[in-house]
Coordinates of C-alpha atoms in Angstrom, one line a residue:
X1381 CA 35.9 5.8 -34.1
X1382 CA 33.1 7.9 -34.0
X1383 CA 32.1 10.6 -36.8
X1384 CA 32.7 13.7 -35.9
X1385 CA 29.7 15.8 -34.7
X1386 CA 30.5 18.8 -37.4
X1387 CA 33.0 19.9 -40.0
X1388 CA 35.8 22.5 -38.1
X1389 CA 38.7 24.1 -40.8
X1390 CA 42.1 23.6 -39.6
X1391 CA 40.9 20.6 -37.0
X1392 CA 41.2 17.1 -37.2
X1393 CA 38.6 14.5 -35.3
X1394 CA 40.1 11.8 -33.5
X1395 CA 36.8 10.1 -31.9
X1396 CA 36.5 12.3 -28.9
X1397 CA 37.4 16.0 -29.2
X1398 CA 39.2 18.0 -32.0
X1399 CA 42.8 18.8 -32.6
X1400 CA 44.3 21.0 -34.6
X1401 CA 45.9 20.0 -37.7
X1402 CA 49.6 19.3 -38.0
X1403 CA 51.4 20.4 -41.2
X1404 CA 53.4 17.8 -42.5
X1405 CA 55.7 18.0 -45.3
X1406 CA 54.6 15.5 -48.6
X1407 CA 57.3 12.8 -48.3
X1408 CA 58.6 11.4 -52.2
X1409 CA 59.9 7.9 -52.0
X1410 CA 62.8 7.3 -54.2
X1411 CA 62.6 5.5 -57.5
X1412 CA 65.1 2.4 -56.3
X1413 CA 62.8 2.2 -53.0
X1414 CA 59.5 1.6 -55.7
X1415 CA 61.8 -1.0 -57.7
X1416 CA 62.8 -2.9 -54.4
X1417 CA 59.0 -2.6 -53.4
X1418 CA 58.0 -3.9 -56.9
X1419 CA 60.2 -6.6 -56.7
X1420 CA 59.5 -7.7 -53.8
X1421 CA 55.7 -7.5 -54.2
X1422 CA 55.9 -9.8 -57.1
X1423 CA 54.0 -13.2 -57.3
X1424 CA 56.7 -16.5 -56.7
X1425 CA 56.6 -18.8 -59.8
X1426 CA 57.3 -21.4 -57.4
X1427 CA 53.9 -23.0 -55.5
X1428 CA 53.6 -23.1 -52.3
X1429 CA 54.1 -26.5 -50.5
X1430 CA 51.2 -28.6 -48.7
X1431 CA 53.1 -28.4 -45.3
X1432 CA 53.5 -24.5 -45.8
X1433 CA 49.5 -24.1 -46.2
X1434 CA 49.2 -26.2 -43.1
X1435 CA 51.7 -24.1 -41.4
X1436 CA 50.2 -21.0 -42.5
X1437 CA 46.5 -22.4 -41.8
X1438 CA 47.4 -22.7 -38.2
X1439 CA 48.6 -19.5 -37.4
X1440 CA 45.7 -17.7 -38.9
X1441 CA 43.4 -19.7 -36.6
X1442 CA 45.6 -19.1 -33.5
X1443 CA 45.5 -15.5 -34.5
X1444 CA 42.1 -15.2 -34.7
X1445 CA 41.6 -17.1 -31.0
X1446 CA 40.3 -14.8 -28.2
X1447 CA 38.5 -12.2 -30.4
X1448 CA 35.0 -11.2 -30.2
X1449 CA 32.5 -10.9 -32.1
X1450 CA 31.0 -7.9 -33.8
X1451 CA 27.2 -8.2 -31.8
X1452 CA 29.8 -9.1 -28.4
X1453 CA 28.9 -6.6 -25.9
X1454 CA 32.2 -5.9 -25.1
X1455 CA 33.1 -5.9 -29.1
X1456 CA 34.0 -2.1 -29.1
X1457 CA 36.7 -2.5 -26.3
X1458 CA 38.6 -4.9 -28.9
X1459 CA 38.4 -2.0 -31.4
X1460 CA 39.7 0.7 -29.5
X1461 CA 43.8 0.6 -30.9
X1462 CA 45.0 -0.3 -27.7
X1463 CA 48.5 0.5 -29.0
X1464 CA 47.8 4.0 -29.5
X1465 CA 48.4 5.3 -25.7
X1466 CA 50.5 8.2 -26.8
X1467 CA 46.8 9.9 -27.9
X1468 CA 45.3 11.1 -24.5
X1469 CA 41.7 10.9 -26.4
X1470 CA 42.4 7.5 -27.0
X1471 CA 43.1 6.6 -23.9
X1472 CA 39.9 8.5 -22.5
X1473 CA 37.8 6.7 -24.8
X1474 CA 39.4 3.6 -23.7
X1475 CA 38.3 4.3 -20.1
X1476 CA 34.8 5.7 -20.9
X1477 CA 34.3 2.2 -22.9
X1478 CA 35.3 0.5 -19.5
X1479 CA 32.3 2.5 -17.7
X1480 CA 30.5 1.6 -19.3
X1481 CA 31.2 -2.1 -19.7
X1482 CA 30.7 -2.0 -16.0
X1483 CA 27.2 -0.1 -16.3
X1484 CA 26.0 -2.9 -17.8
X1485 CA 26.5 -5.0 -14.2
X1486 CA 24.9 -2.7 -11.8
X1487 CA 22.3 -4.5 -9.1
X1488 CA 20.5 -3.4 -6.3
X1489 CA 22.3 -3.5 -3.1
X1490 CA 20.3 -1.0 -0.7
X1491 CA 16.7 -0.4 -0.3
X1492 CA 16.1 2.1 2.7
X1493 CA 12.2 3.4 3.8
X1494 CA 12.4 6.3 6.2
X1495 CA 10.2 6.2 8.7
X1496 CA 9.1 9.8 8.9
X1497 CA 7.6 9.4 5.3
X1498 CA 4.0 7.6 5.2
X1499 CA 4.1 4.6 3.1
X1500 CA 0.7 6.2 1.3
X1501 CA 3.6 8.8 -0.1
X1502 CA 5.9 9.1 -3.1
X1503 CA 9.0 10.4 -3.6
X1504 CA 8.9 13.3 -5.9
X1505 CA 13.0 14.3 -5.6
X1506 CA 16.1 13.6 -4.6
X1507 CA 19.3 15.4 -3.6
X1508 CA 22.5 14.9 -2.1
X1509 CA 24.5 17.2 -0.3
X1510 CA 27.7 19.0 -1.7
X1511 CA 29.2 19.7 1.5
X1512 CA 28.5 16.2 3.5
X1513 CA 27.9 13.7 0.1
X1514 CA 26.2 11.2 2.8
X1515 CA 23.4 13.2 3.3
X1516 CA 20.4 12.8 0.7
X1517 CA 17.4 14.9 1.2
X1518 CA 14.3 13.8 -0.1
X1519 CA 11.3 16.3 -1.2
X1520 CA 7.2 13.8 -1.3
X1521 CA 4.0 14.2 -3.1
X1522 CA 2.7 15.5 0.5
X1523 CA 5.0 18.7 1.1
X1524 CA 7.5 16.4 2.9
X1525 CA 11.1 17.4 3.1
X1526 CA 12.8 14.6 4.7
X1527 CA 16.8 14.4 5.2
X1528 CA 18.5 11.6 6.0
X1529 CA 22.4 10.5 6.6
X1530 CA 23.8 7.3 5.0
X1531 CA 26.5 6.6 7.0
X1532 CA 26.6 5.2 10.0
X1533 CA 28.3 8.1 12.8
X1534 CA 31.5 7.4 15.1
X1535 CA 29.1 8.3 18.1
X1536 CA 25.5 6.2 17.6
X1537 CA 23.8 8.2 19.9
X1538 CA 23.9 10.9 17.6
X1539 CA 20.5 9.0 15.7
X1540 CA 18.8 9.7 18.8
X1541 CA 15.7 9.7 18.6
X1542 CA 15.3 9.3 14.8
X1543 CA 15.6 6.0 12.8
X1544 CA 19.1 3.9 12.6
X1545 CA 19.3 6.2 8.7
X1546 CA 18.9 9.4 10.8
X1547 CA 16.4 10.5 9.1
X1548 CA 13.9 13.3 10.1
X1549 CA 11.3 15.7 8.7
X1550 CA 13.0 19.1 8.1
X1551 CA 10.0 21.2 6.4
X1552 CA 6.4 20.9 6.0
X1553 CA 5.2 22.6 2.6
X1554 CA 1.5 23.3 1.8
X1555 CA 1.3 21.2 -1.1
X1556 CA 3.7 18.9 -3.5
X1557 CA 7.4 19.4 -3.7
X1558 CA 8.1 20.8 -7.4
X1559 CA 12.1 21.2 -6.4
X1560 CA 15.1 20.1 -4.4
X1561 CA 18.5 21.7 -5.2
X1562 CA 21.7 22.2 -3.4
X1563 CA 24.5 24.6 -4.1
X1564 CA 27.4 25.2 -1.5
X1565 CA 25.6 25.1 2.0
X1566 CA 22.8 26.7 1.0
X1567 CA 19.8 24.8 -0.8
X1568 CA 15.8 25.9 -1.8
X1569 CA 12.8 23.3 -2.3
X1570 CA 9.7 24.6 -4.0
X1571 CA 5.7 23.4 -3.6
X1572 CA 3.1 23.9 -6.3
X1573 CA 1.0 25.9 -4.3
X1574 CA -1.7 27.1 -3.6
X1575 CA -0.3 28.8 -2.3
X1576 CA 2.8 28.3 -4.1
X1577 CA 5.9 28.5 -1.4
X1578 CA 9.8 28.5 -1.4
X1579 CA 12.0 27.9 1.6
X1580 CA 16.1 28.8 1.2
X1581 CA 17.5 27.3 4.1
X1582 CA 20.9 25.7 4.7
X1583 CA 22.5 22.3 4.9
X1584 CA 23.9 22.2 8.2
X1585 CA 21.5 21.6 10.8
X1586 CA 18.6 22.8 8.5
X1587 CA 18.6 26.2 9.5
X1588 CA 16.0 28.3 7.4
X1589 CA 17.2 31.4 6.2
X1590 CA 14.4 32.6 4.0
X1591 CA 10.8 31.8 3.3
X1592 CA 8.6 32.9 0.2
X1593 CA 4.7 32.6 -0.3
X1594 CA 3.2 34.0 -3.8
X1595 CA 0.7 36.3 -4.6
X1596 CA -2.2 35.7 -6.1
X1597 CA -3.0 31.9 -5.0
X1598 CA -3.4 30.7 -8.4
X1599 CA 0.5 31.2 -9.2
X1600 CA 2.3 28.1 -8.9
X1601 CA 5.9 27.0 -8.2
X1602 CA 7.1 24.3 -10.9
X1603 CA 11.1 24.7 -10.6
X1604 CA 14.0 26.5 -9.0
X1605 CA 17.8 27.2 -9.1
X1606 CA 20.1 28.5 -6.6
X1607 CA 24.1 29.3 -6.8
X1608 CA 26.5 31.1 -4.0
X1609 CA 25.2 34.9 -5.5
X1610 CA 21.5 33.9 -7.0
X1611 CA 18.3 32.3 -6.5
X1612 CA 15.8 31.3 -9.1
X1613 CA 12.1 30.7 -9.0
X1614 CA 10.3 29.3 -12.1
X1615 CA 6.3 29.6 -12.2
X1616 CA 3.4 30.3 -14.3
X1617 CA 4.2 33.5 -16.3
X1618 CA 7.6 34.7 -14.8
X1619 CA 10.8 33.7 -13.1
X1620 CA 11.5 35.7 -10.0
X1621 CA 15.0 36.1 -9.5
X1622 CA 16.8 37.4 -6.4
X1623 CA 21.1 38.0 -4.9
X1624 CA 19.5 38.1 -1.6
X1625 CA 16.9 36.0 -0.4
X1626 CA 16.5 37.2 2.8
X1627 CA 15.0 40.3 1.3
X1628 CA 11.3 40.5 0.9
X1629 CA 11.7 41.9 -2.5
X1630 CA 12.3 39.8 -5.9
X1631 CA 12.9 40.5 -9.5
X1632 CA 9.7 39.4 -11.7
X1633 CA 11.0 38.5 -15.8
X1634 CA 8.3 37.4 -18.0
X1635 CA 8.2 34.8 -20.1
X1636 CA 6.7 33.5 -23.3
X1637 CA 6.7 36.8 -24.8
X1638 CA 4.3 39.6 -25.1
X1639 CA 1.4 37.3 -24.2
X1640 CA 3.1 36.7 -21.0
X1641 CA 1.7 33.0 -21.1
X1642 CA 5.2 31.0 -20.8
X1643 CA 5.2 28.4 -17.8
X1644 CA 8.7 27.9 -16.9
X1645 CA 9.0 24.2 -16.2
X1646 CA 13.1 24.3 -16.0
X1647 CA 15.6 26.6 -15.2
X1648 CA 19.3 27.3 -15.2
X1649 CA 21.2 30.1 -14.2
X1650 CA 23.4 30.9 -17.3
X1651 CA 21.8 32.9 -19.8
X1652 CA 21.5 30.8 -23.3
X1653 CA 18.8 31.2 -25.9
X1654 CA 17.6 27.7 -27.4
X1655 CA 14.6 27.1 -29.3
X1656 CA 12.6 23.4 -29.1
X1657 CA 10.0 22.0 -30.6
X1658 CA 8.1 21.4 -27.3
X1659 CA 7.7 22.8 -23.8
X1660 CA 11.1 22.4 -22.1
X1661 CA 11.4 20.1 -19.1
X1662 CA 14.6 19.8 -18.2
X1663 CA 17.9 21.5 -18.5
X1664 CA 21.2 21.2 -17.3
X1665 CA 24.5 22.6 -17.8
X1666 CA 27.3 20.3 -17.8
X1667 CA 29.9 21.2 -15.3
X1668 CA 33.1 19.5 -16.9
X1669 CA 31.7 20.8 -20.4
X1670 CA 30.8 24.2 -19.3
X1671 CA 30.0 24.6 -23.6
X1672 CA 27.8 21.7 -23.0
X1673 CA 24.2 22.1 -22.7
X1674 CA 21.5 19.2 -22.1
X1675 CA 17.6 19.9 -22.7
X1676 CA 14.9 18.0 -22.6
X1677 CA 11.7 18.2 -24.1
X1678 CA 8.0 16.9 -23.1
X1679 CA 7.7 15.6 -27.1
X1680 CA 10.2 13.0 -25.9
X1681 CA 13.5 15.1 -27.3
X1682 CA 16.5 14.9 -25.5
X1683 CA 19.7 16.0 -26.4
X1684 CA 23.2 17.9 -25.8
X1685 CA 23.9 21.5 -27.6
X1686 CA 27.3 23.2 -27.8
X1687 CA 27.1 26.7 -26.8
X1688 CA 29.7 27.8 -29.3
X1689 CA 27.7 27.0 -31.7
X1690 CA 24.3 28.0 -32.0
X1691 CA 22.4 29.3 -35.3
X1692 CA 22.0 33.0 -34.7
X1693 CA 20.3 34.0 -37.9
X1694 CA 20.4 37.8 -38.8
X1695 CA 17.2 38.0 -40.9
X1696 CA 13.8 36.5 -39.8
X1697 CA 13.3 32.3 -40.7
X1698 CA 10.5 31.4 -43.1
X1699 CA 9.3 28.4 -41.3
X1700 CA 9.4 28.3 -37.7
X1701 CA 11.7 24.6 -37.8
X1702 CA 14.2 26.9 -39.1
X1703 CA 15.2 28.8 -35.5
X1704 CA 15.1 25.6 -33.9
X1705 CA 18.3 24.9 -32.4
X1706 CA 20.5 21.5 -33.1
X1707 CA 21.9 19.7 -30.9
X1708 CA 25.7 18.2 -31.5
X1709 CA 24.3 15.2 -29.6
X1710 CA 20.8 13.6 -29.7
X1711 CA 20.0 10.9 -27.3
X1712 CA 17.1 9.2 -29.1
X1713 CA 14.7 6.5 -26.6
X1714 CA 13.6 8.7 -24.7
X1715 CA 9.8 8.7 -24.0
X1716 CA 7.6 11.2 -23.1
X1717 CA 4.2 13.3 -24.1
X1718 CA 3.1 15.7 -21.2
X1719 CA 5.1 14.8 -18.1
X1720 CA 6.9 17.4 -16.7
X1721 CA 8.2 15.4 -13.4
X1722 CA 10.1 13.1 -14.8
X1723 CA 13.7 11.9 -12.9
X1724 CA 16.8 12.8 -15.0
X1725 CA 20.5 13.1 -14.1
X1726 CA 23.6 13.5 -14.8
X1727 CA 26.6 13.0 -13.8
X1728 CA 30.0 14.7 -14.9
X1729 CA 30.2 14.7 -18.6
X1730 CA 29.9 11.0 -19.3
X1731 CA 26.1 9.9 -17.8
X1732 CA 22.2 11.3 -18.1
X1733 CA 19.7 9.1 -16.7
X1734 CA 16.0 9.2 -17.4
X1735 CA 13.0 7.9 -16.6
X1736 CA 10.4 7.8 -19.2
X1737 CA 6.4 7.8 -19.4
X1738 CA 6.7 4.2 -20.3
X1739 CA 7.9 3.2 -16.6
X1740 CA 11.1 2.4 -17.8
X1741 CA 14.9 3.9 -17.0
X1742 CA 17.0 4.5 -19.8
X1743 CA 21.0 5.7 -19.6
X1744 CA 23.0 7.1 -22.0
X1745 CA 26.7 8.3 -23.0
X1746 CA 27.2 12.0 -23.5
X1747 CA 29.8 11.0 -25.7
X1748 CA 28.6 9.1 -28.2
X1749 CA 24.5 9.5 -27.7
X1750 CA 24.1 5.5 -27.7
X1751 CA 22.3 3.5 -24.6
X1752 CA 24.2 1.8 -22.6
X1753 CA 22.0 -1.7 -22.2
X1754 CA 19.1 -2.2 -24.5
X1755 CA 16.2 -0.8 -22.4
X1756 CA 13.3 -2.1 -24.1
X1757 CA 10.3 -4.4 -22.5
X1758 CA 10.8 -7.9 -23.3
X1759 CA 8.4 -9.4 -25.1
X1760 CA 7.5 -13.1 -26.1
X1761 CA 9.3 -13.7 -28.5
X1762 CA 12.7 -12.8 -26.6
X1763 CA 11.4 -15.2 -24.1
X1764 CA 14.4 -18.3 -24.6
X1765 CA 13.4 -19.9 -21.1
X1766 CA 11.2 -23.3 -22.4
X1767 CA 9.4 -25.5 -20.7
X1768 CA 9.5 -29.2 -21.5
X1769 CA 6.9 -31.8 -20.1
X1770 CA 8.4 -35.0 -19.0
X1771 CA 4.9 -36.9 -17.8
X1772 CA 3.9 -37.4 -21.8
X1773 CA 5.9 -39.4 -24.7
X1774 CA 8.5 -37.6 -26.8
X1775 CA 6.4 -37.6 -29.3
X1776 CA 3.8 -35.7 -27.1
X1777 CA 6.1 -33.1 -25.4
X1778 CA 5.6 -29.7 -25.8
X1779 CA 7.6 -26.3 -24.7
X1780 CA 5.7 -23.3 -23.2
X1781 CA 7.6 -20.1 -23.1
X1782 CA 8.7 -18.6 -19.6
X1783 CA 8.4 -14.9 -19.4
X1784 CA 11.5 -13.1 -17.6
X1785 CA 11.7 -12.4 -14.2
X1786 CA 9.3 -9.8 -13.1
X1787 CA 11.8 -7.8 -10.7
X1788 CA 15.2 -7.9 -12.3
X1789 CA 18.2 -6.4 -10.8
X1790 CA 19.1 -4.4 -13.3
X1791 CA 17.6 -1.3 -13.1
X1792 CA 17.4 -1.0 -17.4
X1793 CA 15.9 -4.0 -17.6
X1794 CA 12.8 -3.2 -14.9
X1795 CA 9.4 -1.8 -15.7
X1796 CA 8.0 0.1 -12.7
X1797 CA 4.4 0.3 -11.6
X1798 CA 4.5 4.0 -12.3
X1799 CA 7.0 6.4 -13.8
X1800 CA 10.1 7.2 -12.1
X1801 CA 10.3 11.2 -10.9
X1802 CA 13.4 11.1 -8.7
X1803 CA 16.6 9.7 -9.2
X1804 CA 20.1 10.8 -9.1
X1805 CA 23.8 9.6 -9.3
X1806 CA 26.4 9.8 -6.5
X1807 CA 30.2 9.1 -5.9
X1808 CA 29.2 7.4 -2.7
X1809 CA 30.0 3.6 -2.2
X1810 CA 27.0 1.9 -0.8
X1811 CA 29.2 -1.0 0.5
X1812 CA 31.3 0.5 2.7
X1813 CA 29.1 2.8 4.3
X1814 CA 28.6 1.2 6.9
X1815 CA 32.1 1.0 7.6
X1816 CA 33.7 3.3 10.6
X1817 CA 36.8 4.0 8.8
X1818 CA 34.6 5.1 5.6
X1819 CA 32.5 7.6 7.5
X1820 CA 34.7 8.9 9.3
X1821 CA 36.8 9.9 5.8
X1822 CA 33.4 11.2 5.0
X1823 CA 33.0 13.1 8.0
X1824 CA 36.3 14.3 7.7
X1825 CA 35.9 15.7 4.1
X1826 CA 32.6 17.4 5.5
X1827 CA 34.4 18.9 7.9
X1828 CA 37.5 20.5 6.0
X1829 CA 35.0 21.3 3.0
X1830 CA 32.9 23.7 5.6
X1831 CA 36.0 25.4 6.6
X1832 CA 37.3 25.7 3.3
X1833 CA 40.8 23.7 4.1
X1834 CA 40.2 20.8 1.0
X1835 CA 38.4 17.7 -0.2
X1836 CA 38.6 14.7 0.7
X1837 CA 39.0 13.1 -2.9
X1838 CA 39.1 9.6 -1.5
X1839 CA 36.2 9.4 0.5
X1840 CA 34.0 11.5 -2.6
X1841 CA 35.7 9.2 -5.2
X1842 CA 33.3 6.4 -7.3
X1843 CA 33.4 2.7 -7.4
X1844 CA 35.3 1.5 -10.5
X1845 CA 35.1 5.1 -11.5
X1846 CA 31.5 4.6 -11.9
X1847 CA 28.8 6.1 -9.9
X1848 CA 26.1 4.7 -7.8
X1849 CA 22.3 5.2 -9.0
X1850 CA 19.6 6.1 -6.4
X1851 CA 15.9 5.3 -7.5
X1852 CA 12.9 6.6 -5.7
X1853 CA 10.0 4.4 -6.0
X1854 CA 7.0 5.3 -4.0
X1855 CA 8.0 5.9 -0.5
X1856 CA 11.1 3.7 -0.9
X1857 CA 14.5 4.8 -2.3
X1858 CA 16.8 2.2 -4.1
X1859 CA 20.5 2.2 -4.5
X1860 CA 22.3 0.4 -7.4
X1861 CA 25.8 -0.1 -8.0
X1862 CA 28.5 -2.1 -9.4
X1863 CA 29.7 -5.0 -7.2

């Protein structure tokens, strides 16, 4: 069981969220229970026979058959208290450990290249599509916004003339794509600039409803945020906020205080107050948490804050590592140093992703702050793989280590030629999409969602309970999930 994250009166810890404290009576045993007890609990004169020992030597073995061992991977499932299904924590945590016993198996099993993206160009983000989850857009190094459907449609001539993935170019941008994000049916993709440029458009049929250019050229575009009533726009020294962005007008904040000088690499649309250590890179509120709060931090930070609890000191700090904030959660592995565009993700209130400046993808549990799989580079001395020469005498054979392989499935285990700066999680199968009967649940679900009649659970709802992971590498996205 895990310690709990902080000390609450009243409230007990039972691994995974607090309870309050029953109040339970002290219970006095009588005295003729303690003399029974003593009695009972004292040592026979008599020694034990030989065949008893044997006896009693056998079960103890057979008990002991069929468990794992403490540095087992799957050693914390056997620790769980299976018998305690009556605690609804316990039986969460059961099922997170089961996750993420399954994590540790995901492979590659989709690679997909869209034509309409040079192969000289990278992939700078990814998004999928709340109202159709088959559609993923994809924003390049080149001002590229490219959107693309997964599944395959009832009516094939419906790809016409774009590639078998139905991909197609939906917006030109006059430099790099900072931003992709989607809320609703409505979504906004930034560019760096100059000069610096936002488009607000909508998911069906990529219908632009709003273009922005910024004035002066030097101002640059680094994030955004939409939802149904507001859009956000992060640059240099402000963030430009606006309920309508058809209008020409937007409201200018500044940032970084009097000096004005604060670049606003992240944004989020609830108002919170947290002070870092670093330049924030990344934030995210957790949507089944909505207390939850994840930052990241280009020192390498990365952790989870509760809301609830923040320091809010009434009297100005001595030392300036007194306002920082704590996190409740801190998800330590992460690297970084001065990348801002590094992929993260997460999904629910279980997952974050991230890639790190080392080349290298690391996941984590929200829950507990540990990595799922050991995501370190391998190095020679890990290397078990010998080998043996056969040509010279025994006496005269030698081993050479054999270094692992250089493109392993596992997305954890890889080491990419450059850092990772898109990736993101999704509920959808990649093994059945090219199944009728599965896209046309998908279609279906699109359908009812953008008319406001349901969801189609089914058709939204992960493999195993765990999601698929989608990893942009150059001009190439990857898809890994569990099989």
């Amino acid at each position: 069981m895990s310690a709990a994250p902080f000390a609450l009166p009243g409230y007990v810890w039972d691994g995974a969220r607090f309870y309050k404290a029953p109040a339970s009576p002290a219970r006095h045993t009588p005295a003729s229970a303690l003399r029974t007890a003593s009695s009972a609990a004292a040592p026979h004169d008599r020694p034990e026979s030989a065949g008893k020992k044997r006896k009693r030597a056998r079960k103890a073995a057979q008990k002991g058959k069929g468990k794992l061992a403490d540095s087992h991977p799957r050693a914390d499932l056997a620790n769980l208290g299976l018998g305690h299904w009556h605690s609804p924590a316990r039986r969460d945590q059961l099922h997170h450990e089961l996750r993420r016993a399954s994590l540790e198996r995901l492979s590659s099993v989709r690679t997909l290249y869209p034509d309409c993206i040079p192969v000289d160009d990278t992939i700078l983000h990814l998004s999928f599509d709340d109202t159709a989850p088959a559609t993923l857009r994809a924003g390049t190094s080149s001002g590229t916004i490219a959107t693309g459907t997964l599944s395959r449609p009832p009516d094939e001539l419906a790809w016409y003339p774009n590639d078998e993935e139905g991909w197609r170019t939906s917006w030109y941008c006059s430099s790099k794509v900072t931003s992709v994000k989607t809320c609703g049916n409505r979504f906004v993709a930034t560019s760096l600039g100059p000069p610096a440029q936002a488009i607000v458009g909508t998911t069906s049929d990529s219908i632009s409803l709003a273009s922005v250019t910024l004035s002066p050229r030097k101002t640059s575009l680094w994030t955004s945020a939409i939802s149904p009533s507001l859009l956000a726009l992060g640059c240099d020294r402000k963030v430009l906020l606006s309920s309508d962005p058809t209008r020409a007008q937007m409201d200018a904040y500044v940032t970084g205080g009097n000096r004005g000088d604060g670049t606003v690499f992240a944004l989020d649309l609830d108002r919170t107050q947290l002070h870092l250590s670093s330049p924030v890179t990344h934030v995210r509120h957790i949507k089944d948490q909505p207390h939850q709060l994840l930052a990241a931090g280009m020192d390498g930070f990365l952790g989870v804050f509760d809301l609830r609890f923040l320091p809010t000191p009434s009297a100005p700090a001595r030392h300036l590592s007194e306002t920082r904030s704590r996190p409740v959660v801190e998800l330590k592995g992460h690297v970084n140093s001065f990348t801002v565009d590094l992929g993260l993700d997460v999904w629910r209130d279980e997952w974050v992703v991230a890639a790190g400046q080392d080349k290298r993808i690391r996941l984590w549990s929200l829950r507990t702050g540990r990595l799922v799989r050991p995501s370190s580079p391998a190095s020679p001395s890990s290397w078990s793989s010998t080998f043996t020469s056969t040509a010279l005498p025994a006496a005269l054979a030698y081993s050479v280590p054999v270094p692992p392989a250089a493109n392993p499935t596992h997305p954890l285990e890889r080491t990419s030629p450059a850092p990772i700066h898109a990736l993101a999680f999704s509920p959808l199968d990649p093994l059945r999409l090219r199944e009728p009967r599965y896209a046309s649940a998908l279609a279906a679900g699109a359908a009812q969602r953008g008319e406001g009649v349901g969801v189609d659970e089914g058709a939204r709802r992960a493999r195993w309970g765990v999601p698929s992971l989608w990893v942009a590498e150059g001009a190439g996205v990857e898809c890994f999930a569990v099989v």
